CSV table of C-alpha atoms in Angstrom, one decimal:
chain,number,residue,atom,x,y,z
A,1,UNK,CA,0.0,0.0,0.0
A,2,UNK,CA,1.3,3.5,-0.8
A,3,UNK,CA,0.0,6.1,1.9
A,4,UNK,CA,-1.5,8.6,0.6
A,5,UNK,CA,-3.3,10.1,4.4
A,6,UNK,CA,-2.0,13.6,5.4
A,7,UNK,CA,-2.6,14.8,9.0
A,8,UNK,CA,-4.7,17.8,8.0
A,9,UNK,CA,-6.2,19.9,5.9
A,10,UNK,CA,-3.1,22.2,5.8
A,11,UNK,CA,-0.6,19.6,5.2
A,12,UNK,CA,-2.8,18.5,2.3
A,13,UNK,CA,-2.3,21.9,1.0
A,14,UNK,CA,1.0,22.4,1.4
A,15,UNK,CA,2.3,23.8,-2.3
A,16,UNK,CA,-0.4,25.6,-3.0
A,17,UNK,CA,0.6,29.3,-4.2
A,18,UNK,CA,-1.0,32.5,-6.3
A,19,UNK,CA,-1.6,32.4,-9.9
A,20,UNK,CA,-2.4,28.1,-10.0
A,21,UNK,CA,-5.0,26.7,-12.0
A,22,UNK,CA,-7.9,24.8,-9.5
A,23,UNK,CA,-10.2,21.8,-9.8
A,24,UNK,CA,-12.7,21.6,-7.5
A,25,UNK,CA,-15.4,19.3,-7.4
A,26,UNK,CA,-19.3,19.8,-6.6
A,27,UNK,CA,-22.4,20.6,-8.0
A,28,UNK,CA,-23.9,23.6,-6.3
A,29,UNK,CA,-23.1,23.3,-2.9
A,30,UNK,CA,-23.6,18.8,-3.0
A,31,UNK,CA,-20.4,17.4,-3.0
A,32,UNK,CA,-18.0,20.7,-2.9
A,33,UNK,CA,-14.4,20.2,-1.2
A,34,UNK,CA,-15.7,22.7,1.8
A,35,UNK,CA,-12.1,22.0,4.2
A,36,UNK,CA,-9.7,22.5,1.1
A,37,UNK,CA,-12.2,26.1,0.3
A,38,UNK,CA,-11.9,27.0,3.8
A,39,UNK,CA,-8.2,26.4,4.1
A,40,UNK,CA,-7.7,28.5,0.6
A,41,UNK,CA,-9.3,31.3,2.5
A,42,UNK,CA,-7.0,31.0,5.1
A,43,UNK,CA,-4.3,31.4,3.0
A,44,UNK,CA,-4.9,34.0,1.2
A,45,UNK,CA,-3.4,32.6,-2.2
A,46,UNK,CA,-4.5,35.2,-5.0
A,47,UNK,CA,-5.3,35.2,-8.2
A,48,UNK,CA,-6.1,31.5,-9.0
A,49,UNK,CA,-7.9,30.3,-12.1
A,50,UNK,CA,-10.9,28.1,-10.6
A,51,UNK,CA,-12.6,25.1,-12.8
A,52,UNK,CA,-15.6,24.2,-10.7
A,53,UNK,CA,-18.9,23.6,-12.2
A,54,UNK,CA,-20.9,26.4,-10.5
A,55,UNK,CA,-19.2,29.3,-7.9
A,56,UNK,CA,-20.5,28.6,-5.3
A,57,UNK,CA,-23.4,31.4,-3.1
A,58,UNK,CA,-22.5,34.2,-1.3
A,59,UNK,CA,-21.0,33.5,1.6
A,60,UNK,CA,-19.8,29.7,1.2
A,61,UNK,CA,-18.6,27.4,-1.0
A,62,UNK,CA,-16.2,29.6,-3.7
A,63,UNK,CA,-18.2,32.1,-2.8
A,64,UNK,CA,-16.0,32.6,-0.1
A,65,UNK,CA,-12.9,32.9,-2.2
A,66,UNK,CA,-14.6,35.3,-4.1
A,67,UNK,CA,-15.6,37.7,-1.4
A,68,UNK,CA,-12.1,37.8,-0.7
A,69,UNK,CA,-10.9,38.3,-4.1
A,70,UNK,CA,-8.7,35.4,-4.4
A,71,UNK,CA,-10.1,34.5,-8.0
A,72,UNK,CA,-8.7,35.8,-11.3
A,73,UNK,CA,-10.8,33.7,-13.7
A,74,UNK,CA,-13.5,31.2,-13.2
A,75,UNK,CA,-14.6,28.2,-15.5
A,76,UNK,CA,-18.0,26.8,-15.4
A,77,UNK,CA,-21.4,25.4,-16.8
A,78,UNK,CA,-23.8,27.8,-14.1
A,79,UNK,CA,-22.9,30.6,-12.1
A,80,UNK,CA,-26.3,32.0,-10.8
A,81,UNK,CA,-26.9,32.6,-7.4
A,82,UNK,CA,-24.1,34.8,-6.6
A,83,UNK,CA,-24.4,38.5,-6.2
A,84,UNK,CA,-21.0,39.1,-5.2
A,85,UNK,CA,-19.7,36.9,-8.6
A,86,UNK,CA,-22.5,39.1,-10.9
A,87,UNK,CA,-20.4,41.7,-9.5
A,88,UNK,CA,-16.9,41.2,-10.0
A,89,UNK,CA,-18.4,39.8,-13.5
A,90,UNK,CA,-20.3,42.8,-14.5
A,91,UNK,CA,-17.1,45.1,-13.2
A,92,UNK,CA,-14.6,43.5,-15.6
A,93,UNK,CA,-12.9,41.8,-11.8
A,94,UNK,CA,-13.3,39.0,-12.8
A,95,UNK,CA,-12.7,36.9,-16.1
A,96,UNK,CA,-15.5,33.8,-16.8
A,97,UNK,CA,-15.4,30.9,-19.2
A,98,UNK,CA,-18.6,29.3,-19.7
A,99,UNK,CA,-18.6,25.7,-20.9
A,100,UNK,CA,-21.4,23.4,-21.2
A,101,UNK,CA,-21.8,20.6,-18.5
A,102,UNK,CA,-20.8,18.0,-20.3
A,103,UNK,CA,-18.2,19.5,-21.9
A,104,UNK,CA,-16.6,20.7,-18.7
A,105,UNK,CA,-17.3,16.8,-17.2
A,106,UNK,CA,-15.1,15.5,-20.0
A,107,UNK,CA,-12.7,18.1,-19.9
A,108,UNK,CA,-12.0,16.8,-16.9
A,109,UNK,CA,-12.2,13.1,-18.0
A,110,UNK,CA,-9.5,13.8,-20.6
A,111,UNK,CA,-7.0,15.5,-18.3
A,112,UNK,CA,-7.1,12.7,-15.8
A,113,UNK,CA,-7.4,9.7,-19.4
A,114,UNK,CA,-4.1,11.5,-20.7
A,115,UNK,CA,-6.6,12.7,-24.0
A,116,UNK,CA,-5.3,15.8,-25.1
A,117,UNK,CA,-8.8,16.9,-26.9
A,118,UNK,CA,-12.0,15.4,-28.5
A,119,UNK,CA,-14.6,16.2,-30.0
A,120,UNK,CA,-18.1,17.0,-29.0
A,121,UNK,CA,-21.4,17.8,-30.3
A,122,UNK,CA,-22.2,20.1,-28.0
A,123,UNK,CA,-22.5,24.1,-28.5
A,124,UNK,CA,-21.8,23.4,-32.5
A,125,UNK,CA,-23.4,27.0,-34.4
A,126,UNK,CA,-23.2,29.1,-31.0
A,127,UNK,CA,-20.5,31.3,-29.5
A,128,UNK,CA,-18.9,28.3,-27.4
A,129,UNK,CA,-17.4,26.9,-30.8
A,130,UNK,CA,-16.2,30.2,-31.6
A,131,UNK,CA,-12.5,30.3,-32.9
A,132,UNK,CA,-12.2,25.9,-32.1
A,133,UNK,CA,-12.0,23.2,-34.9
A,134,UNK,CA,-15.0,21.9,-36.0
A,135,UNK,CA,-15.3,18.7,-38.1
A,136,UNK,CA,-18.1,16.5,-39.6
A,137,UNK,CA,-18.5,12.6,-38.3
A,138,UNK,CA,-21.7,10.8,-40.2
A,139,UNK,CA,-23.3,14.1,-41.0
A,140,UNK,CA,-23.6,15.4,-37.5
A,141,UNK,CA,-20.8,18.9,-36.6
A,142,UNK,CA,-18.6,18.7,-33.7
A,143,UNK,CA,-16.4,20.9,-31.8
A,144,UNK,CA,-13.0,20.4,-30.7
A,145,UNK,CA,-12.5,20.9,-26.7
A,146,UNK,CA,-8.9,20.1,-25.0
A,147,UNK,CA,-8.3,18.8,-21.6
A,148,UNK,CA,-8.0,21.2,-19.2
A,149,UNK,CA,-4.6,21.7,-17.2
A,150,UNK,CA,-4.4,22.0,-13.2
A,151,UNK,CA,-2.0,22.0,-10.6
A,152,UNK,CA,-3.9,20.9,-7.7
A,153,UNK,CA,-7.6,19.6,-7.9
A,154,UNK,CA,-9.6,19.2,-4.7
A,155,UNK,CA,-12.4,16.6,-4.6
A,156,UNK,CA,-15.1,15.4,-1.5
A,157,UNK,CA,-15.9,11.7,-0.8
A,158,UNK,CA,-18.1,10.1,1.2
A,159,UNK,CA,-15.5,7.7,2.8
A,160,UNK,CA,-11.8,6.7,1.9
A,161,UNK,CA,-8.6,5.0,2.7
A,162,UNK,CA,-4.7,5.2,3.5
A,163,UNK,CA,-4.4,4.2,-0.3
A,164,UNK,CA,-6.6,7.1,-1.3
A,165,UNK,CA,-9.6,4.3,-2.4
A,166,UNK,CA,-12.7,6.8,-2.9
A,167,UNK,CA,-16.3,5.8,-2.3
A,168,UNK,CA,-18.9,9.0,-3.0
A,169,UNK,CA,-22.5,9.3,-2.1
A,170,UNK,CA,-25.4,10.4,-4.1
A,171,UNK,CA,-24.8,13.0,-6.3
A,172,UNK,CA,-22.2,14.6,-4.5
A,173,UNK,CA,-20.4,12.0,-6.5
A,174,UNK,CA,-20.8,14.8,-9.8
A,175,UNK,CA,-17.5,16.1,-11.0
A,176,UNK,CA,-15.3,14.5,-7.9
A,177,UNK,CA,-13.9,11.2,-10.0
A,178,UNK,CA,-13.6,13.0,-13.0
A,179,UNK,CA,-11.2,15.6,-11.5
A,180,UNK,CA,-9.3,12.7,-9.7
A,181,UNK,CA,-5.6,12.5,-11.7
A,182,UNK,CA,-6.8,15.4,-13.6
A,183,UNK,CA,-4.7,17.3,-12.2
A,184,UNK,CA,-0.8,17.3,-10.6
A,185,UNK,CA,-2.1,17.0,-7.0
A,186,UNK,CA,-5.4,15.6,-6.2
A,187,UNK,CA,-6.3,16.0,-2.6
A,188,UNK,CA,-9.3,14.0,-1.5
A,189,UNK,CA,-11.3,15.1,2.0
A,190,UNK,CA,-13.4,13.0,3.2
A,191,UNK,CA,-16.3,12.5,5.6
A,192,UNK,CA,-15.2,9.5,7.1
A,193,UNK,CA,-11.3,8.1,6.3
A,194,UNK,CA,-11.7,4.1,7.5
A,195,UNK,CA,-8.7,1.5,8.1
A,196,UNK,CA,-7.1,-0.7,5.2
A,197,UNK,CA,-9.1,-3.5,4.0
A,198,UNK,CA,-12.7,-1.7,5.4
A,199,UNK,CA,-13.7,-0.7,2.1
A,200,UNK,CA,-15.1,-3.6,0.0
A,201,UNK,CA,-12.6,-3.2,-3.4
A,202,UNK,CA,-15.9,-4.2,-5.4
A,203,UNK,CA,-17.8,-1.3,-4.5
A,204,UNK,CA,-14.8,1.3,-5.0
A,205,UNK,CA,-16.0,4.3,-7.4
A,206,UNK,CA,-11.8,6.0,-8.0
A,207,UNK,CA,-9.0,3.9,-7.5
A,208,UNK,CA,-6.3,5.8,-4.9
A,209,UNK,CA,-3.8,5.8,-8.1
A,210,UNK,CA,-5.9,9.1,-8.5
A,211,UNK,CA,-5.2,10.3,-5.5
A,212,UNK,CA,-1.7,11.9,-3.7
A,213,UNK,CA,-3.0,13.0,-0.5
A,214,UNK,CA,-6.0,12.4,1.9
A,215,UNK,CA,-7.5,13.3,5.2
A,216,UNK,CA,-10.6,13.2,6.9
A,217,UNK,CA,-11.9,16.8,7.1
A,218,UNK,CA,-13.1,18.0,10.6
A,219,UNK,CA,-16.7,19.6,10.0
A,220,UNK,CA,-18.9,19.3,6.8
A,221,UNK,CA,-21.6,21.8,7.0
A,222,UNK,CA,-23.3,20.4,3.6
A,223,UNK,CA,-25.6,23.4,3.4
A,224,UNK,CA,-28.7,22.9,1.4
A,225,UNK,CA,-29.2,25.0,-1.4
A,226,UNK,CA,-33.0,24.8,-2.4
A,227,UNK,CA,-34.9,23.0,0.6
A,228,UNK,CA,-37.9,21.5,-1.2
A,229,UNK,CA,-40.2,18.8,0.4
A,230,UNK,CA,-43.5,17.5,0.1
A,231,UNK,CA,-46.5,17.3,2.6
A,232,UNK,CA,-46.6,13.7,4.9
A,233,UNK,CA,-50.8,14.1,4.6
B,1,UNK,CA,-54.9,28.8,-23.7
B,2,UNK,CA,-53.0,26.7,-21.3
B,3,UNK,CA,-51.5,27.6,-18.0
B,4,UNK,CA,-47.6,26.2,-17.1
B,5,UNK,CA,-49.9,23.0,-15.8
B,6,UNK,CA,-52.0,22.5,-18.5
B,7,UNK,CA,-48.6,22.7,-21.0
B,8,UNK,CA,-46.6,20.3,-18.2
B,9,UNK,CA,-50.5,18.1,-19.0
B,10,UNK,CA,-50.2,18.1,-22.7
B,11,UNK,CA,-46.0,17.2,-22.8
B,12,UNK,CA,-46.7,14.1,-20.5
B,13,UNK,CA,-48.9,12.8,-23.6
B,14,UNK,CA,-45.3,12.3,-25.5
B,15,UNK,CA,-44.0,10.1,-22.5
B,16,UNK,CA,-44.0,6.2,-23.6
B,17,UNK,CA,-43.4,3.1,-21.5
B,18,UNK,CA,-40.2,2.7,-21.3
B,19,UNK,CA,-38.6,5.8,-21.8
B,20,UNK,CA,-35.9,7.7,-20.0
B,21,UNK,CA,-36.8,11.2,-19.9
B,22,UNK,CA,-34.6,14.3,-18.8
B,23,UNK,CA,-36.4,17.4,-17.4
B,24,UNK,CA,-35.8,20.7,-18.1
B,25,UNK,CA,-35.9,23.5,-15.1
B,26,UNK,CA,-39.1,25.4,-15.0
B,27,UNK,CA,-42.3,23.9,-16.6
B,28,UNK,CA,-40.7,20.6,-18.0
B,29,UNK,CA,-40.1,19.9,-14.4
B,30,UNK,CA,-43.7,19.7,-13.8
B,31,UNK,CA,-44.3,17.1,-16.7
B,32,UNK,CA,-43.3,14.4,-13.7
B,33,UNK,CA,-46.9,15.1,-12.0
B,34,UNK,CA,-49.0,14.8,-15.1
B,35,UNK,CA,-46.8,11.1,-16.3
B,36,UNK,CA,-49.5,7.7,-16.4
B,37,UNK,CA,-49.1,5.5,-13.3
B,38,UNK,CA,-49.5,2.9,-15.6
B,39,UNK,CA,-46.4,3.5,-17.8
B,40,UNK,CA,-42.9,2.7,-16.9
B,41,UNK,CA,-40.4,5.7,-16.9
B,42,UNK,CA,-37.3,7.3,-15.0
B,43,UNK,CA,-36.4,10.5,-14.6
B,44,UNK,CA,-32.5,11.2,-15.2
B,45,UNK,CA,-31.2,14.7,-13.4
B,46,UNK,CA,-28.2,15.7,-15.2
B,47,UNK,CA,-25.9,16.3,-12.0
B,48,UNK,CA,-26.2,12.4,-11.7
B,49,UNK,CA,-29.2,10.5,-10.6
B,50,UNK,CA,-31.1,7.9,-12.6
B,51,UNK,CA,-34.6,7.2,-11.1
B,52,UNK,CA,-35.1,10.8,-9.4
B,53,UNK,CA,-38.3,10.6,-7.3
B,54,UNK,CA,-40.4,13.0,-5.9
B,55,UNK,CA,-39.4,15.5,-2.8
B,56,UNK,CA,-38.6,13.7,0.3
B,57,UNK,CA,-40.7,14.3,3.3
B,58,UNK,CA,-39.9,16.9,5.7
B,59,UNK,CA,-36.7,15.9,8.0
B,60,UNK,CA,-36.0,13.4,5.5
B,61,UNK,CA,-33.8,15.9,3.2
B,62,UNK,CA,-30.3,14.7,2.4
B,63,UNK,CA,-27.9,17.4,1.2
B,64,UNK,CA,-26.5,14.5,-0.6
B,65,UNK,CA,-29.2,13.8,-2.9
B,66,UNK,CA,-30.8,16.6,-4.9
B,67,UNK,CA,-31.8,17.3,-8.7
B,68,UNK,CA,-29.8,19.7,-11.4
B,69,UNK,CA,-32.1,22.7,-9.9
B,70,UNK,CA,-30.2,21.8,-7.1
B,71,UNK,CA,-33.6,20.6,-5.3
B,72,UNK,CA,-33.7,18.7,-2.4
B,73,UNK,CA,-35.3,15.0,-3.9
B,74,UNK,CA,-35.3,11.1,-3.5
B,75,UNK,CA,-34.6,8.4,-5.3
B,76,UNK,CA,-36.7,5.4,-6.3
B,77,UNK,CA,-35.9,1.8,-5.6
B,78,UNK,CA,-33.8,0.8,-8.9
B,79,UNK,CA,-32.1,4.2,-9.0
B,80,UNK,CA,-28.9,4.6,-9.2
B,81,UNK,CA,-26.0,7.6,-8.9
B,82,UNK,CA,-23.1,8.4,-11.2
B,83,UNK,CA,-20.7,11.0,-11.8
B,84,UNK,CA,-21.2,13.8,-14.5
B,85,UNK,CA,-19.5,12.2,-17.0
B,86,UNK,CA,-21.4,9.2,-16.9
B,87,UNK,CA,-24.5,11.7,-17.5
B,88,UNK,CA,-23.7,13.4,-19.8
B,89,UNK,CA,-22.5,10.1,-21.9
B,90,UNK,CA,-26.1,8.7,-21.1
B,91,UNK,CA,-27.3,11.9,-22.8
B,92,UNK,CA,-24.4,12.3,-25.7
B,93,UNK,CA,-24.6,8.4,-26.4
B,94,UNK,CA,-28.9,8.7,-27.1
B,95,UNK,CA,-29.3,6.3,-24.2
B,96,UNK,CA,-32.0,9.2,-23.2
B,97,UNK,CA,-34.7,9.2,-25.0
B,98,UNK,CA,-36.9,12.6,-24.8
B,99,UNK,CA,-35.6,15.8,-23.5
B,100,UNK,CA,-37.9,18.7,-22.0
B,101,UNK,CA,-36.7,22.2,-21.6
B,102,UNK,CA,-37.8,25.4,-21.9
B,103,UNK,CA,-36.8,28.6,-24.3
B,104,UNK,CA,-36.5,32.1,-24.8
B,105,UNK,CA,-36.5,31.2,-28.9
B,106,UNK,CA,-37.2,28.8,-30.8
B,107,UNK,CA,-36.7,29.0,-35.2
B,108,UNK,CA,-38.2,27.5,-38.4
B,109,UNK,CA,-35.4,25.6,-38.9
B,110,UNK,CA,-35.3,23.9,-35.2
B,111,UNK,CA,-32.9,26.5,-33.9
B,112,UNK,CA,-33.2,27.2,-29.9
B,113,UNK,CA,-31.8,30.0,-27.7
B,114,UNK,CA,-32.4,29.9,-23.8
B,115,UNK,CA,-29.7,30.6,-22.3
B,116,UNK,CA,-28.0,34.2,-22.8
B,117,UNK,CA,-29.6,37.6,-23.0
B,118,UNK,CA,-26.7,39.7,-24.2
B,119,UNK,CA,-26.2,43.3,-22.1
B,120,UNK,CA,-28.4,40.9,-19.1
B,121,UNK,CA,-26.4,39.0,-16.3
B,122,UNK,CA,-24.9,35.8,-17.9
B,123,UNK,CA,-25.9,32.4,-15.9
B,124,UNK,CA,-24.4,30.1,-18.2
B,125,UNK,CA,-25.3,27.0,-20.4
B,126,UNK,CA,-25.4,24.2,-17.4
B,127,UNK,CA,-26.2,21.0,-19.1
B,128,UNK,CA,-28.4,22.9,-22.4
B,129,UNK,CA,-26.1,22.7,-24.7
B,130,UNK,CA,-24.9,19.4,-24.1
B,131,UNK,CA,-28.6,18.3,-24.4
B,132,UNK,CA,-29.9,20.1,-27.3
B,133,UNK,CA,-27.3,19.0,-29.1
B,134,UNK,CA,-27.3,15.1,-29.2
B,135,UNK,CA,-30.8,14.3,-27.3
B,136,UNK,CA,-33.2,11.7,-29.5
B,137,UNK,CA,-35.9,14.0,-28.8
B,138,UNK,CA,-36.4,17.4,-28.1
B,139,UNK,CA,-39.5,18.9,-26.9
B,140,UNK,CA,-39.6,22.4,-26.1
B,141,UNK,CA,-42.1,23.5,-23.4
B,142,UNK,CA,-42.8,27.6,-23.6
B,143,UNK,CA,-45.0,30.6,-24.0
B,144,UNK,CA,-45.7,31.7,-27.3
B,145,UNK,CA,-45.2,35.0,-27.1
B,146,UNK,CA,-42.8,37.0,-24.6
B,147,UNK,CA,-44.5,39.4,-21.7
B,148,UNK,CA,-44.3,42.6,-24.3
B,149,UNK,CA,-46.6,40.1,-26.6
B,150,UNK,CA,-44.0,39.2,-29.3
B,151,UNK,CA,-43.4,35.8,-30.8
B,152,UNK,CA,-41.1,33.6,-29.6
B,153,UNK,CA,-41.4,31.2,-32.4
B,154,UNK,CA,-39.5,32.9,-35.3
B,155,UNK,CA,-37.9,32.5,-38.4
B,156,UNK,CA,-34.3,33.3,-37.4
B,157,UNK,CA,-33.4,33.4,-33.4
B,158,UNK,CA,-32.5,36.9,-32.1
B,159,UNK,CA,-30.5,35.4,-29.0
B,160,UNK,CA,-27.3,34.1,-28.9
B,161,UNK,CA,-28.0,30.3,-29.9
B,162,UNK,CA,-27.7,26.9,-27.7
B,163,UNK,CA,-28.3,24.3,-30.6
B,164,UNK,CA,-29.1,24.1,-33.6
B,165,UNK,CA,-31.6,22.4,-36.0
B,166,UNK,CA,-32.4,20.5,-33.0
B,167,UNK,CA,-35.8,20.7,-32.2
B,168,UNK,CA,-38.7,18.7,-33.2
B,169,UNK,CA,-41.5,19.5,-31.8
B,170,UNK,CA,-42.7,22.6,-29.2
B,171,UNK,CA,-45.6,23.1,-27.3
B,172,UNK,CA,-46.9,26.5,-26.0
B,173,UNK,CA,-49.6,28.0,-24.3
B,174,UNK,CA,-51.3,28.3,-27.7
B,175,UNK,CA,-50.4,24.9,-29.6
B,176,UNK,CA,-48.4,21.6,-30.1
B,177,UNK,CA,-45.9,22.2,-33.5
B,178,UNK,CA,-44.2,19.8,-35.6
B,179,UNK,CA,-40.8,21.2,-36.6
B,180,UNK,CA,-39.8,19.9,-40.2
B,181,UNK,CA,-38.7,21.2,-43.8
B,182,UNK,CA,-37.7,24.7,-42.3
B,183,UNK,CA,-41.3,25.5,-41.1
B,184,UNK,CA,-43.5,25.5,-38.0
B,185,UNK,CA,-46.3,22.2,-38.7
B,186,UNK,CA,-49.7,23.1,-36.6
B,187,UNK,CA,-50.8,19.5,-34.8
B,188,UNK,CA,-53.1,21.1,-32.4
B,189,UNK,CA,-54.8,24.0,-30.6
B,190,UNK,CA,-55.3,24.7,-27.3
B,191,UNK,CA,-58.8,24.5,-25.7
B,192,UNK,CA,-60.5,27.7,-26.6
B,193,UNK,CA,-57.9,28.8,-29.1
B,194,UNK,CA,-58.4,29.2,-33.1
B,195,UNK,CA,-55.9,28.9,-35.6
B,196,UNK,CA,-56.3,32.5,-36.4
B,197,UNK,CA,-54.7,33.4,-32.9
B,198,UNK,CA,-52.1,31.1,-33.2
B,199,UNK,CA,-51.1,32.7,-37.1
B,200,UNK,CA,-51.0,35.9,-35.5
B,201,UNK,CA,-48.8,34.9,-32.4
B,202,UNK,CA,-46.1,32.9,-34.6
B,203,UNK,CA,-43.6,34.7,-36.4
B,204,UNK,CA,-42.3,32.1,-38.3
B,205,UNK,CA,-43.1,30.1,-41.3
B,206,UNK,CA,-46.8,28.4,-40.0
B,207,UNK,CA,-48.0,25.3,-42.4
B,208,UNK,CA,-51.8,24.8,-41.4
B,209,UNK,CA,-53.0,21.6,-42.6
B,210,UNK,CA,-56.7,20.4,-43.0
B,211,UNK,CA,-58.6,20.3,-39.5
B,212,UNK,CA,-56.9,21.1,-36.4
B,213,UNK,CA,-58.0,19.4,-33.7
B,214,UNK,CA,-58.1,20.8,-30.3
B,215,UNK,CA,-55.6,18.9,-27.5
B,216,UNK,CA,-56.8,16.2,-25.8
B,217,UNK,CA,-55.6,16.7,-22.1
């Protein structure tokens, strides 16, 4: 076994400086790297590029990073919900890259598959295609996307081990895997990190070749972002 | 004319047995309530769950488990959860059979923009493109016109595109229309509505063919 478990959130972070590229995984606020975001706050580092699906709300999740101006650019599928990010858009602070979901999923994929592009159907005619290769395969138009480039991503599991074995839960599972080897350093947090040989090898979703470093994280909030329920009656 | 129910009403019409089906926010969201009990279908959320069932009970909600309108929801027995990747290849690959969503635009030719208003505050594409642009089916759920009263089924789209030549068939508060050869097919008019209304709300090339019937709902 190669040990991939760090003490703490810190020493999993150790290397982390201004101007890097990010991964981090979640969609929304399900399944977000919340120890690694808080510990980037407490650091300070400035001016990162930031590949995450959505940015987080005001006040948590890269929101946070954002009220503290850490982020140069941001990539992403969805960034509503955010006053303080319309802001920084709208005032030329901050640089944005939208990508469709899927796009941005395999992106991902690719980086951590060692594919340096492929293509895709998707956002073929619009703006997202602008300025890319396009090519026809059986009568249908694709677009060429590459693999994206990171120094360190951060991903959230739902339990793990020494090795760096990752098991997810529900959809918090998302863009987590796919970010797993995507990027130099991947540091996994996890809710619960359990001894060798606990988790079944049968049921486990990335393999810890993905992963360099991972530690249990001390508090997961898990904030809800739309509440909805239904009536027991 | 319909209300956002009685649209959700005539879209779950187009729902087979046996089809995986992937809801739109907004109004195709509310296709789920109106779906035969005696049909077999699952909902697929594009953030990753297959089998999406209704919202849990109060006290039940998992911050785990939610949909792409990052709802709180459950899952069904025979779900199951995968990464984004893996949805968006169940999508790409056609293994999806009918997509619901809603638009700002829709054109003649099958072209669809609902995603930027340029000068307005950018959200982003989420999943739509991805969708539009390899999904089996597309059914576009809408208004016909805008608030001001305009058409928003045109010959050429005025927004910044997500797709295109990629839907088939839309239905408004107005009508259900084919989209085929360039030009907007009339199937059927709402309850209450004559063809003469819907001529004047569409914009775009409008083929009226024999008797239209009036939905069924």
């Amino acid at each position: 076994m190669i040990n991939k478990k760090v003490n703490n959130v810190e020493e999993a972070l150790i290397g982390v400086s201004n101007n890097m590229t990010f991964m981090l995984g979640g969609f929304g606020l399900c399944g977000i790297p919340e120890n690694a975001i808080a510990e980037l706050v407490r650091r300070g580092v400035k001016n990162v590029t930031c590949i995450s699906n959505n940015a987080g709300i005001d006040g948590f999740g890269l929101g946070l990073l954002l009220q503290n101006k850490q982020i140069k650019k941001m990539i992403s599928s969805y960034v509503g919900e955010n006053d303080e990010f319309e802001r920084q858009m709208l005032s030329g602070e901050l640089e944005v890259e939208l990508t469709p979901q899927g796009t941005l999923a395999e992106k991902c994929r690719a980086a951590q598959a060692g594919f340096p592009a492929f293509y895709t159907p998707a956002g073929y005619g619009t703006e997202v295609a602008e300025g890319k290769e396009t090519r026809n395969f059986e009568g249908k138009m694709h677009v060429l996307e590459m693999a994206y480039k990171a120094d360190f991503a951060f991903v959230k599991a739902w339990k793990g081990d020494a090795a760096g074995n990752l098991i997810f839960k529900g959809t918090a599972r998302n863009f987590n895997p796919l970010m797993c080897g995507a990027a130099t350093i991947t540091v996994a947090e996890v809710e619960e990190l359990v001894p060798l040989g606990v988790l079944d090898p049968n049921q486990i979703h990335t393999p810890g070749i993905f992963v360099q470093r991972i530690f249990q994280g001390e508090k997961f909030e898990k904030r809800i972002e739309q509440r909805t329920v239904r009536s027991r009656s | 004319m319909l209300d956002k129910n009685g649209i959700a009403k005539r879209i779950a019409k187009e729902v087979q047995d046996g089809f995986y089906v992937n809801l739109g926010i907004g109004i195709p969201t509310l296709v789920a309530n109106f779906v035969r009990d005696d049909i077999d279908v699952e909902f697929q959320s594009e953030n990753g769950v297959l089998g999406m069932g209704p919202f849990p009970f109060e006290g039940e909600e998992d911050a785990d488990i939610i949909n792409a309108g990052k709802q709180t929801i459950t899952s069904l027995p025979g779900a199951s959860f995968f990464d984004s990747a893996t949805s968006f290849a169940m999508i790409r690959g056609k293994h999806v059979h009918l997509t619901i969503l809603g638009a700002m635009e829709v054109s003649e030719n099958g072209d669809i923009a609902n995603w930027k208003i340029p000068g307005k505050m950018v959200k982003g594409m989420g999943g739509a493109m991805d969708l539009v642009a390899s999904a089996e089916t597309i059914i576009v759920a809408m208004m016909h016109t805008n608030k001001r009263g305009e058409s928003k089924l045109l010959k050429k789209c005025s927004l910044p595109l997500t797709g295109v030549g990629c839907v088939t068939k839309v239905v408004t508060n107005l009508a259900v229309l084919e989209i085929k050869n360039n030009q907007f097919y009339l199937l059927e008019r709402a309850p209450g509505v004559s063809v003469e209304e819907i001529k004047k709300a569409t914009e775009g090339t409008l083929v009226v063919k024999g008797y239209i019937p009036e939905m069924e709902l």
